[in-house]
XYZ file of C-alpha atoms in Angstrom:
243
model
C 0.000 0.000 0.000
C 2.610 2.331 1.089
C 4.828 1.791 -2.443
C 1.144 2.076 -4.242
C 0.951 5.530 -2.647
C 4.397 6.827 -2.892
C 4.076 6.174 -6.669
C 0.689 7.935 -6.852
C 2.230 10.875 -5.157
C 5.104 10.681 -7.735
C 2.627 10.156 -10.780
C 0.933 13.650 -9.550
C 3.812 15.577 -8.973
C 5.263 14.534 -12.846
C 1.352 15.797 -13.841
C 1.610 19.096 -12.035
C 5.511 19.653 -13.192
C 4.301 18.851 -16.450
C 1.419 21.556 -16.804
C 3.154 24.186 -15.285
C 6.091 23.713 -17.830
C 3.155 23.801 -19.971
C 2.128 27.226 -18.613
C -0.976 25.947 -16.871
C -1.575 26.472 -13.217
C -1.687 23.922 -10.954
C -5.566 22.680 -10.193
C -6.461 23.824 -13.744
C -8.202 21.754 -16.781
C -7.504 18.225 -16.049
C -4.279 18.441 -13.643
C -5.633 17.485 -10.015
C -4.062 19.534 -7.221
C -5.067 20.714 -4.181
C -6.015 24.411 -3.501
C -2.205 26.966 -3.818
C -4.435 29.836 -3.716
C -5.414 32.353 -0.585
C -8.491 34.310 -1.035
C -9.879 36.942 1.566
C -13.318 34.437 1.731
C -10.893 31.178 2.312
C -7.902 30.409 3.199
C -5.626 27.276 2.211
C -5.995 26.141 5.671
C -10.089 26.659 5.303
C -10.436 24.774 1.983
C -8.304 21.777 3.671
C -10.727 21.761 6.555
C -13.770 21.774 4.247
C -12.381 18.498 2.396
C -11.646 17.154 5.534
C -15.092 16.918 6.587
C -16.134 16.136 3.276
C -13.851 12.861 3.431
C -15.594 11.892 7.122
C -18.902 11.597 5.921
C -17.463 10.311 2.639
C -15.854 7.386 5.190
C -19.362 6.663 6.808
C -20.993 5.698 3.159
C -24.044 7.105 3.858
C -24.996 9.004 0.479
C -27.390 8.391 -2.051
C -27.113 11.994 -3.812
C -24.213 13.630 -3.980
C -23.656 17.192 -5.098
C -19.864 18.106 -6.472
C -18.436 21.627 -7.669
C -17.772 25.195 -6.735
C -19.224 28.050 -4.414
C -22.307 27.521 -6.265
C -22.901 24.521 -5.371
C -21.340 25.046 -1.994
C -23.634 28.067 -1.408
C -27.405 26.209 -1.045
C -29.735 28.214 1.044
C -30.449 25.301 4.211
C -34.048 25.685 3.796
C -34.138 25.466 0.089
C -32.009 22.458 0.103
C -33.754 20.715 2.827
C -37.360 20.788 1.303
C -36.177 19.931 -2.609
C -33.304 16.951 -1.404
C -34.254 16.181 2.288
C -36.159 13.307 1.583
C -32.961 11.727 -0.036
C -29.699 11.029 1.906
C -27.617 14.083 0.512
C -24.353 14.905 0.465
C -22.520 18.525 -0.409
C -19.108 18.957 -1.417
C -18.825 21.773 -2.723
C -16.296 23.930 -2.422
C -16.004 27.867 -3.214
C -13.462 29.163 -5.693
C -12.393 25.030 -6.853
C -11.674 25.065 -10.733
C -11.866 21.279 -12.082
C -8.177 20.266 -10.819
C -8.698 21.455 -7.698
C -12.347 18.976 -7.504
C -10.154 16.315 -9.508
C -7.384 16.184 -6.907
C -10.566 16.057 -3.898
C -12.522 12.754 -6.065
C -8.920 11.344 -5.867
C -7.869 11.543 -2.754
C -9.155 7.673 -1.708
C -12.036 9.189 0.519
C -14.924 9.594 -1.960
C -13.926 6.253 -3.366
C -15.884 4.858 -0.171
C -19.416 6.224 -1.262
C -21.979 4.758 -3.497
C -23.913 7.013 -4.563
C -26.928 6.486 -7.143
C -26.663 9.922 -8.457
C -24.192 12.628 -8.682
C -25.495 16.208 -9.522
C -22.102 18.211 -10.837
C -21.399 21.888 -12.093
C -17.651 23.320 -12.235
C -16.229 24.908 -15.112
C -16.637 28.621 -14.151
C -13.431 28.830 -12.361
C -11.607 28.010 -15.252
C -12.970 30.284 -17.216
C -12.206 32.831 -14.730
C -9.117 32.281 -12.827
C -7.368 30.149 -15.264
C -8.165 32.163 -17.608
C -8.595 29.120 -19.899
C -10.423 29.197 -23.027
C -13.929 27.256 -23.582
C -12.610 24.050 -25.315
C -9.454 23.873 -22.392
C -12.534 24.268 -19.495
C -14.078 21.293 -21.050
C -11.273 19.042 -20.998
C -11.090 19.671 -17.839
C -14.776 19.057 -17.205
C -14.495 16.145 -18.914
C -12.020 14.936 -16.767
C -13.819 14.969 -13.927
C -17.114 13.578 -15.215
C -14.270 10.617 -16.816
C -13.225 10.306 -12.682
C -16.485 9.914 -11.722
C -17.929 7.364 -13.749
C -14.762 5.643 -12.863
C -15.762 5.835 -8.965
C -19.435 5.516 -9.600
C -19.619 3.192 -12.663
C -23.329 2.382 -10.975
C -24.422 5.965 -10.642
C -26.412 8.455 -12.775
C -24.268 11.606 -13.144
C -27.021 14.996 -13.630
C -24.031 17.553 -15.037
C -25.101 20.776 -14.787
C -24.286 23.641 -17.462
C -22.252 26.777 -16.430
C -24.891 29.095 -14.811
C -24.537 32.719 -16.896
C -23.300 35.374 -15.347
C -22.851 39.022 -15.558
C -25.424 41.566 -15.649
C -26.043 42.206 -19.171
C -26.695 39.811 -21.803
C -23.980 41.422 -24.098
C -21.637 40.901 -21.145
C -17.636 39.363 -21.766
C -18.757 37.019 -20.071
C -21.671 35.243 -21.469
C -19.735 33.667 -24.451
C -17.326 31.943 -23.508
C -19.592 29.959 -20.881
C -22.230 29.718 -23.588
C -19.503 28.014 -25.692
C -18.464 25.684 -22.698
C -21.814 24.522 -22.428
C -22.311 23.628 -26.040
C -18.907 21.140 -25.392
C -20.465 20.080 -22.183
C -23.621 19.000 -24.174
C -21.604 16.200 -26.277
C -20.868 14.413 -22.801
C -24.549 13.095 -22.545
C -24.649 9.851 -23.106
C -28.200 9.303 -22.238
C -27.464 6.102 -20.022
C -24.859 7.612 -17.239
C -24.479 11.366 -17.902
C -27.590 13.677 -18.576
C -26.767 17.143 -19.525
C -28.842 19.830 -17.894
C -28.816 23.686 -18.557
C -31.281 25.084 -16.407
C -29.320 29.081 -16.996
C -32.402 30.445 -19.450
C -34.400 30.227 -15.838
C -32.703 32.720 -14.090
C -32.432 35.187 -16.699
C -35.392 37.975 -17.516
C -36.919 38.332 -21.038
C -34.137 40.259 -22.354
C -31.285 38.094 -21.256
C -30.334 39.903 -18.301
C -29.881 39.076 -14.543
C -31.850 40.636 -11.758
C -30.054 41.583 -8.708
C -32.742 39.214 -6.951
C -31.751 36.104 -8.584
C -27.926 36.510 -8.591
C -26.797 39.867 -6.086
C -23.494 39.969 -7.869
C -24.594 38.384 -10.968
C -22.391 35.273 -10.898
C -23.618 33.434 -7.612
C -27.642 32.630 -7.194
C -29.490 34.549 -4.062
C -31.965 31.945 -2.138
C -34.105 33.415 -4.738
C -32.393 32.229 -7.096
C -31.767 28.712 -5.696
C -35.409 27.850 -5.230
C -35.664 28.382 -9.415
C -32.958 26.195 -9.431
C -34.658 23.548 -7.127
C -37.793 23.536 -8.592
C -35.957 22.262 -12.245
C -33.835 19.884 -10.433
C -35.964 18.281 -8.394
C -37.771 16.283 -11.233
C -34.687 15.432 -12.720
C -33.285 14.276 -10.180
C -35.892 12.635 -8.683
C -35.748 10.275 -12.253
C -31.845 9.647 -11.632
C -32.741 8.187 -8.438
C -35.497 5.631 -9.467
């Protein structure tokens, strides 16, 4: 076990040498690694703890739907979550500010290896459009990657992959095409037997393609507002994954 690790530590070292002699940061596109970055909202030390406690209930095996990604999905209103997924037994782990290394280096760390769950609901993608600064088509490969990692832990479970919520104000905003582009890539992963694309964004925007300050305060993350649109669409679908 111990040469079995000591190799896997080497193996992701090589990886992370590799992309940043490649010019990508560590924890970007499809090179796991754990969080290098301190933000004013979270700390190293803070992200460490939150994957901490993600790996003890991961260790108890007690999940039927799991929920993977970034602040958004990290960022569920109690309430909200509690009447649309309370009947199930739900996991979290989400983390704020994770790009889809930093959740590929998390899925790999032996912990969530322990669950079964019978459906995954994913979204992450964002952060590599933002701070990797990556381009559409290098976000998906990276999206990819993790959706690859967990079919490979969950070969049993039905995987609900979310597309990249919009986000900034206007519809003309920089933003809006590049993660309209990602989410055309992230279409071609639904396979209609294990992976079932979903892009509930049109929902939270008004008639002219804007946000409202009610749905999404700083027009990236959803307000409980917000998350109770995004309930009410998953709920159904979710609720079919789990039959």
């Amino acid at each position: 076990m111990l040469k079995r690790a000591a190799l896997a530590a080497c193996i992701l070292q090589l990886c992370m040498a590799t992309a940043m002699a490649q010019g990508v940061p560590p924890g970007c596109g499809s090179t796991p690694a754990p969080r290098e970055q301190e933000f004013a909202w979270m700390s190293i030390a803070q992200w460490h703890r939150h994957h901490d406690a993600h790996a003890a209930i991961a260790d108890k095996d007690a999940v039927d739907l799991l929920f993977v990604g970034d602040s958004i999905t990290m960022g569920w209103d109690h309430a909200i979550w509690q009447r649309a997924f309370g009947r199930y037994r739900t996991a979290n782990f989400g983390i704020g500010g994770d790009t889809s290394g930093n959740l590929l280096w998390r899925l790999r760390d032996g912990h969530a290896g322990r669950l079964h769950p019978r459906a995954v609901v994913l979204m992450i993608g964002v952060n590599n459009l933002g701070y990797c600064k990556q381009s559409p088509v290098q976000a998906f490969a990276g999206v990819r990657a993790v959706v690859e990692q967990l079919r490979s832990l969950y070969p049993q479970a039905r995987i609900l992959l979310n597309a990249v919520f919009p986000h900034g104000q206007s519809a003309r905003a920089a933003q809006r095409a590049p993660v309209a582009e990602l989410n055309r890539l992230l279409a071609r992963l639904d396979d209609g037997a294990h992976v079932f694309f979903h892009d509930y964004g049109a929902l939270l925007l008004q008639s002219d393609g804007a946000i409202a300050p009610e749905i999404m305060a700083d027009f990236l993350h959803p307000t409980p507002q917000g998350y109770q649109i995004w309930a009410d669409a998953l709920s159904p679908d979710i609720a079919k994954l789990m039959k």
